[in-house]
Amino acid sequence: MIRVTVLYPNGKGTTFDMSYYTSKHMPMVKRLCGAACKSIGAERGLNAGQPGTAATYIAAGYLTFDSVEAFEKAFGPHAGEIMADIPNYTNAKPVVQISEITL
Amino acid sequence: MIRVTVLYPNGKGTTFDMSYYTSKHMPMVKRLCGAACKSIGAERGLNAGQPGTAATYIAAGYLTFDSVEAFEKAFGPHAGEIMADIPNYTNAKPVVQISEITL
């Protein structure tokens, strides 16, 4: 199983509409990817581990798939439409990471 | 519910013993935090979204708790012991993020 993590770097002037992200964007991604997408998730950054510190990422999103190949096959054809929706909820430039779930 | 994410930055010469991390370190953290720790997880970075790219993070670990307060109360007394175990599996300096799970 692999996890696709999309991290949105925090910064001065960075905006993020979590309501749009969880109610519109992520469900759209799941719908477009179909059954290959096993789960979706999202979170809002609170701090960098200690109270009063700024979170490195203002938000993050997660998707899981059986394999990298399953992700590429399901996501690839819709990448343009999905990317085009990003300005509707943030001005951040996301950092994408694909990982193998080991625990 | 909150997620504590520990991200291990990738780089030239960075090492990470995933076997130790998933079989020794993360179970130790869960044991020390007790029932307050609702789940643990880990992953190995594969790439930055496109085949052939380097993952930003060589590995990541996850813990979930009911609240930031529950995390601080459970983790705080054992922070020293937990941090002292890091050199046993990596030479990376972890980036910690605490987030509110929103989806």
XYZ file of N, CA, C and O in Angstrom:
824
model
N 0.863 -1.202 0.000
C 0.000 0.000 0.000
C 0.894 1.245 0.000
O 1.916 1.272 0.672
N 0.507 2.240 -0.773
C 1.291 3.482 -0.811
C 0.413 4.655 -0.392
O -0.817 4.598 -0.506
N 1.084 5.672 0.143
C 0.386 6.890 0.520
C 0.931 8.052 -0.311
O 2.144 8.216 -0.419
N 0.022 8.800 -0.903
C 0.394 10.037 -1.581
C 0.085 11.171 -0.613
O -1.061 11.355 -0.210
N 1.120 11.884 -0.205
C 0.965 12.986 0.745
C 1.185 14.298 0.005
O 2.155 14.440 -0.733
N 0.274 15.232 0.207
C 0.413 16.557 -0.394
C 0.531 17.554 0.751
O -0.401 17.739 1.535
N 1.720 18.148 0.867
C 2.030 19.063 1.970
C 1.996 20.499 1.455
O 2.613 20.811 0.432
N 1.291 21.384 2.159
C 1.166 22.776 1.748
C 2.006 23.637 2.681
O 1.632 23.861 3.845
N 3.168 24.130 2.189
C 4.080 24.894 3.052
C 3.412 26.149 3.623
O 2.688 26.856 2.917
N 3.681 26.381 4.885
C 3.174 27.548 5.580
C 4.068 28.748 5.284
O 5.215 28.582 4.905
N 3.546 29.930 5.436
C 4.355 31.123 5.228
C 3.511 32.358 5.425
O 2.280 32.273 5.525
N 4.168 33.492 5.478
C 3.460 34.757 5.633
C 2.572 34.960 4.403
O 3.058 34.879 3.270
N 1.304 35.187 4.623
C 0.401 35.431 3.504
C -0.174 34.172 2.886
O -0.967 34.246 1.942
N 0.216 33.003 3.411
C -0.327 31.753 2.872
C -1.780 31.582 3.320
O -2.100 31.756 4.488
N -2.635 31.230 2.365
C -4.051 31.019 2.675
C -4.412 29.571 2.371
O -3.799 28.927 1.502
N -5.400 29.064 3.104
C -5.864 27.698 2.861
C -7.310 27.586 3.330
O -7.603 27.823 4.501
N -8.193 27.223 2.412
C -9.627 27.080 2.719
C -9.902 25.600 3.029
O -10.177 24.813 2.117
N -9.816 25.246 4.316
C -9.959 23.839 4.701
C -11.358 23.304 4.395
O -11.521 22.133 4.045
N -12.353 24.160 4.529
C -13.725 23.732 4.252
C -13.863 23.300 2.782
O -14.420 22.237 2.482
N -13.353 24.116 1.870
C -13.398 23.765 0.445
C -12.592 22.483 0.202
O -13.019 21.596 -0.550
N -11.433 22.402 0.842
C -10.539 21.261 0.620
C -11.191 19.939 1.009
O -11.112 18.958 0.266
N -11.839 19.922 2.175
C -12.408 18.659 2.667
C -13.783 18.355 2.072
O -14.167 17.190 1.982
N -14.512 19.405 1.659
C -15.870 19.156 1.158
C -15.940 19.105 -0.367
O -16.857 18.502 -0.926
N -14.971 19.729 -1.051
C -15.012 19.768 -2.523
C -13.793 19.097 -3.168
O -13.932 18.169 -3.958
N -12.598 19.590 -2.825
C -11.412 19.140 -3.562
C -11.107 17.653 -3.340
O -11.003 16.890 -4.308
N -10.960 17.250 -2.088
C -10.574 15.856 -1.838
C -11.641 14.862 -2.302
O -11.295 13.833 -2.905
N -12.930 15.141 -2.062
C -13.951 14.235 -2.621
C -13.905 14.164 -4.157
O -14.145 13.101 -4.735
N -13.592 15.294 -4.802
C -13.464 15.289 -6.264
C -12.313 14.377 -6.701
O -12.449 13.577 -7.634
N -11.179 14.480 -6.004
C -10.027 13.641 -6.342
C -10.397 12.163 -6.186
O -10.110 11.337 -7.050
N -11.086 11.852 -5.085
C -11.468 10.451 -4.843
C -12.421 9.952 -5.938
O -12.286 8.841 -6.433
N -13.370 10.807 -6.312
C -14.332 10.421 -7.343
C -13.621 10.179 -8.676
O -13.862 9.183 -9.362
N -12.706 11.090 -9.049
C -12.007 10.964 -10.331
C -11.088 9.738 -10.348
O -10.947 9.089 -11.386
N -10.468 9.429 -9.210
C -9.552 8.277 -9.164
C -10.300 6.954 -9.061
O -9.722 5.893 -9.323
N -11.549 7.006 -8.645
C -12.359 5.795 -8.600
C -11.918 4.825 -7.517
O -11.303 5.212 -6.513
N -12.206 3.544 -7.759
C -11.986 2.515 -6.743
C -10.511 2.320 -6.426
O -10.166 1.755 -5.375
N -9.614 2.784 -7.293
C -8.172 2.635 -7.029
C -7.751 3.415 -5.800
O -6.801 3.041 -5.116
N -8.471 4.511 -5.510
C -8.160 5.332 -4.332
C -8.844 4.712 -3.123
O -10.069 4.706 -3.022
N -8.043 4.173 -2.214
C -8.586 3.409 -1.083
C -9.051 4.294 0.056
O -9.933 3.906 0.825
N -8.432 5.450 0.234
C -8.846 6.353 1.316
C -8.331 7.757 1.058
O -7.360 7.948 0.307
N -9.011 8.734 1.652
C -8.545 10.119 1.604
C -8.513 10.657 3.038
O -9.230 10.177 3.915
N -7.670 11.650 3.241
C -7.580 12.270 4.554
C -7.026 13.668 4.428
O -6.465 14.038 3.387
N -7.223 14.469 5.469
C -6.703 15.834 5.459
C -6.448 16.282 6.886
O -7.035 15.740 7.840
N -5.585 17.284 7.034
C -5.296 17.821 8.359
C -4.866 19.276 8.257
O -4.396 19.727 7.205
N -5.059 19.985 9.350
C -4.699 21.400 9.453
C -3.512 21.520 10.409
O -3.558 21.015 11.537
N -2.427 22.155 9.956
C -1.238 22.304 10.793
C -1.494 23.182 11.997
O -2.080 24.268 11.870
N -1.065 22.716 13.173
C -1.244 23.489 14.406
C 0.073 24.095 14.874
O 0.147 25.283 15.150
N 1.101 23.289 14.991
C 2.407 23.811 15.392
C 3.510 22.833 14.992
O 3.241 21.782 14.401
N 4.754 23.217 15.326
C 5.914 22.408 14.936
C 6.380 21.518 16.081
O 7.561 21.208 16.192
N 5.439 21.114 16.929
C 5.762 20.175 17.997
C 5.747 20.809 19.372
O 5.519 20.134 20.362
N 6.025 22.111 19.421
C 6.023 22.832 20.699
C 4.976 23.934 20.640
O 4.833 24.597 19.606
N 4.265 24.174 21.739
C 3.267 25.249 21.771
C 3.906 26.585 21.367
O 5.028 26.883 21.770
N 3.188 27.341 20.532
C 3.672 28.665 20.148
C 4.549 28.680 18.912
O 4.878 29.752 18.401
N 4.936 27.503 18.421
C 5.729 27.451 17.197
C 4.794 27.431 15.985
O 3.619 27.074 16.100
N 5.313 27.833 14.826
C 4.512 27.825 13.598
C 4.663 26.484 12.905
O 5.774 25.945 12.798
N 3.552 25.926 12.444
C 3.592 24.673 11.706
C 4.357 24.857 10.397
O 4.207 25.878 9.725
N 5.163 23.879 10.044
C 5.904 23.921 8.775
C 4.940 23.871 7.596
O 5.151 24.521 6.582
N 3.849 23.130 7.769
C 2.849 22.987 6.708
C 1.492 23.464 7.225
O 1.043 23.022 8.286
N 0.862 24.340 6.470
C -0.430 24.890 6.879
C -1.518 23.822 6.796
O -2.507 23.869 7.537
N -1.301 22.841 5.924
C -2.274 21.757 5.748
C -1.611 20.614 5.001
O -0.537 20.774 4.411
N -2.271 19.461 5.040
C -1.794 18.298 4.294
C -2.975 17.451 3.869
O -4.029 17.457 4.525
N -2.803 16.753 2.764
C -3.813 15.826 2.286
C -3.174 14.476 2.035
O -1.972 14.394 1.764
N -3.976 13.426 2.152
C -3.488 12.053 1.989
C -4.403 11.268 1.081
O -5.626 11.423 1.135
N -3.809 10.409 0.275
C -4.574 9.434 -0.501
C -3.806 8.130 -0.442
O -2.571 8.136 -0.477
N -4.514 7.009 -0.345
C -3.826 5.723 -0.380
C -4.283 4.918 -1.596
O -5.442 5.013 -2.036
N -3.328 4.149 -2.118
C -3.546 3.279 -3.279
C -2.806 1.970 -3.026
O -1.900 1.914 -2.202
N -3.159 0.946 -3.789
C -2.479 -0.342 -3.626
C -1.015 -0.279 -4.040
O -0.185 -0.993 -3.481
N -0.701 0.561 -5.035
C 0.666 0.610 -5.561
C 0.881 1.929 -6.291
O -0.071 2.645 -6.594
N 2.144 2.229 -6.570
C 2.469 3.430 -7.344
C 1.815 3.338 -8.723
O 1.275 4.324 -9.236
N 1.840 2.141 -9.296
C 1.265 1.952 -10.628
C -0.246 2.234 -10.597
O -0.788 2.870 -11.510
N -0.913 1.770 -9.566
C -2.358 1.999 -9.450
C -2.649 3.492 -9.315
O -3.626 4.008 -9.882
N -1.806 4.198 -8.558
C -1.964 5.650 -8.415
C -1.788 6.340 -9.770
O -2.625 7.162 -10.175
N -0.697 6.021 -10.468
C -0.404 6.705 -11.725
C -1.503 6.467 -12.758
O -1.906 7.384 -13.479
N -2.007 5.246 -12.802
C -3.051 4.892 -13.766
C -4.354 5.634 -13.461
O -5.060 6.086 -14.373
N -4.666 5.761 -12.172
C -5.932 6.385 -11.783
C -5.866 7.910 -11.788
O -6.826 8.590 -12.149
N -4.713 8.443 -11.372
C -4.581 9.888 -11.192
C -4.177 10.596 -12.480
O -4.670 11.688 -12.796
N -3.277 9.959 -13.231
C -2.694 10.580 -14.422
C -3.680 11.252 -15.365
O -3.514 12.422 -15.706
N -4.729 10.530 -15.776
C -5.665 11.110 -16.750
C -6.417 12.331 -16.219
O -6.975 13.102 -17.002
N -6.441 12.521 -14.885
C -7.195 13.622 -14.273
C -6.287 14.669 -13.636
O -6.782 15.601 -12.992
N -4.977 14.511 -13.802
C -4.039 15.401 -13.125
C -4.311 16.872 -13.460
O -4.302 17.728 -12.574
N -4.572 17.155 -14.725
C -4.802 18.539 -15.136
C -5.993 19.161 -14.436
O -5.915 20.285 -13.919
N -7.107 18.413 -14.399
C -8.323 18.920 -13.760
C -8.110 19.115 -12.259
O -8.572 20.103 -11.664
N -7.397 18.178 -11.650
C -7.163 18.254 -10.196
C -6.244 19.437 -9.866
O -6.525 20.220 -8.956
N -5.168 19.577 -10.610
C -4.228 20.690 -10.383
C -4.920 22.037 -10.572
O -4.630 23.006 -9.864
N -5.811 22.106 -11.552
C -6.484 23.376 -11.862
C -7.393 23.831 -10.725
O -7.770 25.008 -10.654
N -7.735 22.922 -9.836
C -8.616 23.272 -8.710
C -7.842 23.864 -7.527
O -8.439 24.464 -6.634
N -6.527 23.691 -7.506
C -5.725 24.129 -6.345
C -5.913 25.618 -6.018
O -6.121 25.970 -4.845
N -5.887 26.522 -7.002
C -6.056 27.948 -6.666
C -7.411 28.262 -6.030
O -7.578 29.343 -5.457
N -8.359 27.331 -6.104
C -9.663 27.557 -5.457
C -9.602 27.437 -3.933
O -10.547 27.826 -3.249
N -8.499 26.887 -3.400
C -8.438 26.759 -1.929
C -7.117 27.204 -1.310
O -7.024 27.344 -0.093
N -6.089 27.426 -2.125
C -4.820 27.873 -1.510
C -3.947 28.602 -2.512
O -4.083 28.408 -3.729
N -3.055 29.444 -1.972
C -2.015 30.062 -2.805
C -0.653 29.400 -2.554
O 0.372 29.878 -3.048
N -0.659 28.317 -1.794
C 0.592 27.597 -1.510
C 0.948 26.682 -2.675
O 0.082 26.242 -3.428
N 2.230 26.417 -2.819
C 2.712 25.492 -3.854
C 2.980 24.154 -3.165
O 3.914 24.036 -2.376
N 2.162 23.141 -3.438
C 2.276 21.904 -2.670
C 3.533 21.089 -2.935
O 4.084 21.110 -4.036
N 3.973 20.391 -1.897
C 5.067 19.440 -1.960
C 4.436 18.044 -1.957
O 3.681 17.710 -1.040
N 4.735 17.256 -2.991
C 4.133 15.928 -3.094
C 5.156 14.877 -2.691
O 6.337 14.978 -3.040
N 4.696 13.894 -1.945
C 5.570 12.771 -1.579
C 4.777 11.483 -1.755
O 3.632 11.376 -1.298
N 5.402 10.518 -2.402
C 4.813 9.185 -2.497
C 5.646 8.241 -1.633
O 6.876 8.223 -1.728
N 4.967 7.518 -0.760
C 5.644 6.661 0.207
C 5.018 5.279 0.262
O 3.823 5.108 0.009
N 5.850 4.323 0.634
C 5.366 2.955 0.915
C 4.998 2.887 2.388
O 5.814 3.246 3.259
N 3.796 2.449 2.684
C 3.368 2.334 4.076
C 4.029 1.098 4.672
O 3.887 -0.016 4.155
N 4.765 1.303 5.775
C 5.552 0.215 6.347
C 5.043 -0.208 7.728
O 5.497 -1.196 8.291
N 4.141 0.573 8.269
C 3.566 0.244 9.587
C 2.197 0.881 9.685
O 2.022 2.036 9.310
N -9.380 14.935 17.016
C -8.225 14.020 16.955
C -7.047 14.762 16.315
O -7.230 15.499 15.350
N -5.865 14.557 16.839
C -4.683 15.192 16.263
C -3.681 14.135 15.811
O -3.684 13.006 16.312
N -2.875 14.542 14.822
C -1.823 13.650 14.337
C -0.475 14.323 14.573
O -0.308 15.492 14.242
N 0.441 13.582 15.150
C 1.817 14.042 15.288
C 2.600 13.366 14.171
O 2.666 12.135 14.109
N 3.137 14.169 13.271
C 3.896 13.647 12.135
C 5.365 13.963 12.345
O 5.707 15.098 12.676
N 6.202 12.967 12.156
C 7.647 13.168 12.269
C 8.245 12.860 10.904
O 8.194 11.717 10.443
N 8.759 13.899 10.260
C 9.281 13.794 8.899
C 10.802 13.805 8.948
O 11.407 14.679 9.591
N 11.440 12.843 8.267
C 12.898 12.728 8.256
C 13.410 13.190 6.893
O 13.257 12.467 5.899
N 14.018 14.401 6.831
C 14.462 14.933 5.541
C 15.490 14.035 4.860
O 16.387 13.501 5.517
N 15.314 13.895 3.573
C 16.217 13.108 2.748
C 17.442 13.950 2.393
O 17.378 15.166 2.453
N 18.525 13.316 2.050
C 19.706 14.057 1.623
C 20.838 13.097 1.355
O 20.752 11.903 1.676
N 21.901 13.617 0.767
C 23.062 12.784 0.473
C 23.649 12.286 1.794
O 23.923 13.081 2.691
N 23.826 10.990 1.913
C 24.409 10.437 3.131
C 23.414 10.176 4.242
O 23.797 9.708 5.324
N 22.127 10.495 4.001
C 21.113 10.239 5.032
C 20.837 8.747 5.126
O 20.644 8.077 4.113
N 20.820 8.249 6.353
C 20.540 6.826 6.572
C 19.269 6.685 7.396
O 18.920 7.568 8.186
N 18.565 5.573 7.197
C 17.344 5.313 7.964
C 17.124 3.809 8.020
O 16.985 3.157 6.985
N 17.071 3.266 9.230
C 16.862 1.834 9.425
C 15.358 1.601 9.680
O 14.890 1.682 10.816
N 14.625 1.329 8.594
C 13.168 1.192 8.707
C 12.769 0.001 9.569
O 11.764 0.038 10.275
N 13.566 -1.066 9.508
C 13.255 -2.241 10.309
C 13.302 -1.910 11.804
O 12.390 -2.243 12.569
N 14.340 -1.206 12.221
C 14.442 -0.792 13.630
C 13.294 0.148 13.985
O 12.684 0.038 15.056
N 13.004 1.065 13.074
C 11.967 2.081 13.336
C 10.601 1.448 13.570
O 9.893 1.821 14.507
N 10.241 0.479 12.724
C 8.897 -0.099 12.838
C 8.815 -1.213 13.888
O 7.745 -1.454 14.434
N 9.951 -1.875 14.166
C 9.888 -2.995 15.118
C 10.303 -2.596 16.532
O 9.928 -3.256 17.499
N 11.099 -1.519 16.662
C 11.597 -1.128 17.987
C 11.132 0.278 18.388
O 10.495 0.458 19.423
N 11.485 1.284 17.577
C 11.256 2.668 18.012
C 9.775 3.006 18.161
O 9.353 3.448 19.234
N 9.005 2.817 17.100
C 7.590 3.225 17.171
C 6.807 2.420 18.215
O 6.013 3.007 18.968
N 7.019 1.100 18.316
C 6.346 0.367 19.405
C 6.753 0.880 20.790
O 5.928 0.909 21.709
N 8.012 1.278 20.941
C 8.460 1.833 22.230
C 7.711 3.134 22.536
O 7.247 3.353 23.667
N 7.584 3.997 21.514
C 6.861 5.258 21.716
C 5.419 4.974 22.126
O 4.887 5.575 23.060
N 4.799 4.018 21.450
C 3.398 3.698 21.769
C 3.281 3.153 23.195
O 2.369 3.516 23.942
N 4.213 2.321 23.579
C 4.174 1.741 24.922
C 4.352 2.827 25.983
O 3.604 2.883 26.969
N 5.316 3.732 25.742
C 5.571 4.783 26.732
C 4.394 5.756 26.834
O 4.094 6.257 27.916
N 3.743 6.040 25.698
C 2.622 6.994 25.708
C 1.346 6.350 26.242
O 0.409 7.058 26.634
N 1.288 5.032 26.238
C 0.135 4.346 26.809
C -1.132 4.521 25.999
O -1.089 4.773 24.784
N -2.265 4.417 26.684
C -3.564 4.425 26.002
C -3.872 5.750 25.314
O -4.738 5.805 24.438
N -3.175 6.813 25.697
C -3.421 8.123 25.060
C -3.068 8.089 23.578
O -3.662 8.814 22.776
N -2.103 7.237 23.209
C -1.695 7.106 21.804
C -2.643 6.135 21.117
O -2.650 4.946 21.411
N -3.443 6.686 20.201
C -4.508 5.893 19.575
C -4.015 5.030 18.422
O -4.624 3.999 18.117
N -2.968 5.468 17.728
C -2.448 4.676 16.608
C -1.042 5.134 16.272
O -0.648 6.267 16.588
N -0.283 4.238 15.661
C 1.044 4.577 15.145
C 1.119 4.139 13.690
O 0.393 3.235 13.264
N 1.982 4.799 12.936
C 2.161 4.446 11.537
C 3.529 4.903 11.068
O 4.177 5.721 11.720
N 3.956 4.333 9.946
C 5.253 4.720 9.392
C 5.247 4.497 7.889
O 4.432 3.708 7.372
N 6.137 5.198 7.205
C 6.242 5.027 5.758
C 7.655 5.340 5.298
O 8.392 6.065 5.965
N 7.993 4.794 4.139
C 9.301 4.973 3.511
C 9.099 5.814 2.253
O 8.281 5.463 1.389
N 9.831 6.923 2.129
C 9.687 7.795 0.962
C 10.157 7.129 -0.313
O 11.230 6.515 -0.334
N 9.350 7.214 -1.366
C 9.706 6.613 -2.663
C 10.122 7.669 -3.672
O 11.168 7.573 -4.290
N 9.307 8.693 -3.846
C 9.659 9.770 -4.766
C 8.827 11.016 -4.464
O 8.010 11.028 -3.535
N 9.073 12.064 -5.257
C 8.411 13.347 -5.026
C 7.198 13.527 -5.943
O 6.842 14.645 -6.313
N 6.579 12.411 -6.298
C 5.350 12.487 -7.084
C 5.531 12.003 -8.510
O 4.581 11.544 -9.130
N 6.744 12.130 -9.013
C 7.041 11.696 -10.374
C 8.128 10.631 -10.327
O 9.069 10.755 -9.532
N 8.011 9.598 -11.176
C 9.044 8.563 -11.213
C 10.428 9.173 -11.441
O 10.578 10.100 -12.239
N 11.412 8.692 -10.713
C 12.786 9.145 -10.901
C 13.168 10.347 -10.063
O 14.346 10.722 -10.032
N 12.193 10.960 -9.382
C 12.511 12.094 -8.504
C 12.888 11.559 -7.120
O 12.537 10.437 -6.755
N 13.611 12.370 -6.354
C 13.995 11.975 -4.994
C 12.920 12.429 -4.012
O 12.432 13.567 -4.085
N 12.564 11.560 -3.091
C 11.591 11.917 -2.057
C 12.155 13.017 -1.165
O 13.339 13.000 -0.820
N 11.326 13.976 -0.804
C 11.742 15.055 0.101
C 12.087 14.494 1.478
O 13.012 14.951 2.133
N 11.332 13.460 1.883
C 11.551 12.841 3.191
C 11.862 11.364 2.997
O 11.125 10.654 2.306
N 12.940 10.911 3.622
C 13.358 9.511 3.486
C 12.380 8.593 4.212
O 12.201 7.437 3.836
N 11.701 9.139 5.229
C 10.738 8.359 6.008
C 9.868 9.302 6.822
O 10.186 10.495 6.973
N 8.770 8.763 7.324
C 7.889 9.541 8.198
C 7.235 8.607 9.192
O 7.040 7.416 8.921
N 6.915 9.157 10.346
C 6.181 8.409 11.362
C 4.968 9.202 11.808
O 4.951 10.437 11.697
N 3.940 8.484 12.256
C 2.686 9.111 12.660
C 2.224 8.571 13.998
O 2.364 7.380 14.267
N 1.661 9.443 14.792
C 0.974 9.031 16.022
C -0.295 9.852 16.121
O -0.290 11.040 15.772
N -1.366 9.250 16.593
C -2.592 10.019 16.793
C -2.983 10.006 18.281
O -2.736 9.026 19.001
N -3.566 11.137 18.677
C -4.028 11.343 20.058
C -5.368 12.077 19.988
O -5.698 12.698 18.974
N -6.093 12.051 21.084
C -7.377 12.754 21.114
C -7.208 14.271 21.012
O -8.068 14.953 20.464
N -6.122 14.790 21.564
C -5.931 16.242 21.605
C -4.457 16.567 21.804
O -3.656 15.686 22.162
N -4.101 17.823 21.569
C -2.731 18.267 21.811
C -2.382 18.076 23.287
O -1.277 17.637 23.626
N -3.329 18.364 24.156
C -3.097 18.228 25.593
C -2.816 16.757 25.952
O -1.932 16.461 26.766
N -3.577 15.853 25.365
C -3.371 14.431 25.637
C -1.990 13.989 25.169
O -1.311 13.185 25.841
N -1.553 14.508 24.017
C -0.215 14.196 23.502
C 0.854 14.708 24.459
O 1.767 13.969 24.838
N 0.749 15.976 24.845
C 1.783 16.579 25.695
C 1.891 15.857 27.040
O 2.984 15.621 27.544
N 0.745 15.491 27.572
C 0.726 14.815 28.871
C 1.351 13.415 28.784
O 2.072 12.985 29.692
N 1.086 12.727 27.676
C 1.571 11.356 27.527
C 3.021 11.299 27.068
O 3.798 10.436 27.497
N 3.390 12.228 26.175
C 4.712 12.192 25.542
C 5.771 12.901 26.382
O 6.918 12.444 26.478
N 5.388 14.028 26.958
C 6.336 14.896 27.663
C 7.262 14.177 28.636
O 8.494 14.322 28.543
N 6.729 13.369 29.530
C 7.587 12.720 30.528
C 8.599 11.748 29.924
O 9.563 11.378 30.583
N 8.360 11.304 28.673
C 9.236 10.314 28.038
C 10.031 10.898 26.863
O 10.714 10.152 26.158
N 9.913 12.202 26.658
C 10.542 12.822 25.484
C 12.042 12.545 25.437
O 12.590 12.222 24.381
N 12.707 12.657 26.563
C 14.152 12.447 26.597
C 14.538 11.046 26.154
O 15.436 10.867 25.323
N 13.844 10.041 26.687
C 14.141 8.644 26.340
C 13.865 8.385 24.861
O 14.630 7.687 24.179
N 12.767 8.963 24.363
C 12.392 8.749 22.961
C 13.401 9.419 22.029
O 13.876 8.818 21.062
N 13.753 10.669 22.317
C 14.725 11.392 21.480
C 16.084 10.681 21.484
O 16.772 10.644 20.463
N 16.467 10.120 22.625
C 17.777 9.466 22.734
C 17.878 8.232 21.850
O 18.977 7.759 21.555
N 16.721 7.712 21.408
C 16.731 6.507 20.569
C 16.914 6.844 19.084
O 17.228 5.953 18.290
N 16.728 8.099 18.717
C 16.780 8.485 17.289
C 18.089 8.082 16.607
O 18.065 7.510 15.512
N 19.258 8.332 17.218
C 20.513 7.944 16.538
C 20.629 6.447 16.283
O 21.484 6.026 15.504
N 19.783 5.647 16.925
C 19.823 4.195 16.683
C 19.240 3.813 15.327
O 19.416 2.674 14.888
N 18.518 4.742 14.662
C 17.965 4.367 13.358
C 18.169 5.403 12.255
O 17.910 5.113 11.089
N 18.623 6.605 12.603
C 18.834 7.590 11.535
C 19.827 8.656 11.949
O 20.017 8.924 13.148
N 20.442 9.287 10.928
C 21.276 10.464 11.178
C 20.555 11.738 10.730
O 21.144 12.819 10.716
N 19.278 11.611 10.356
C 18.488 12.772 9.931
C 17.967 13.526 11.153
O 17.781 12.952 12.225
N 17.746 14.808 10.967
C 17.174 15.642 12.028
C 15.687 15.812 11.719
O 15.322 16.463 10.754
N 14.827 15.202 12.528
C 13.403 15.174 12.170
C 12.706 16.525 12.267
O 13.059 17.372 13.086
N 11.708 16.686 11.389
C 10.803 17.831 11.396
C 9.486 17.345 12.001
O 8.900 16.378 11.509
N 9.054 17.982 13.075
C 7.825 17.555 13.746
C 6.689 18.506 13.389
O 6.880 19.727 13.303
N 5.528 17.921 13.140
C 4.340 18.738 12.879
C 3.172 18.151 13.658
O 2.937 16.943 13.645
N 2.447 19.016 14.349
C 1.214 18.581 15.012
C 0.045 19.189 14.252
O 0.030 20.390 13.972
N -0.915 18.343 13.888
C -2.033 18.775 13.054
C -3.353 18.279 13.616
O -3.408 17.228 14.259
N -4.389 19.033 13.318
C -5.753 18.604 13.614
C -6.276 17.820 12.420
O -6.217 18.305 11.278
N -6.773 16.611 12.651
C -7.304 15.798 11.560
C -8.680 16.354 11.172
O -9.575 16.464 12.016
N -8.819 16.713 9.903
C -10.050 17.381 9.453
C -10.861 16.523 8.489
O -11.982 16.880 8.130
N -10.283 15.443 8.044
C -10.995 14.530 7.119
C -10.406 13.142 7.272
O -9.188 12.998 7.348
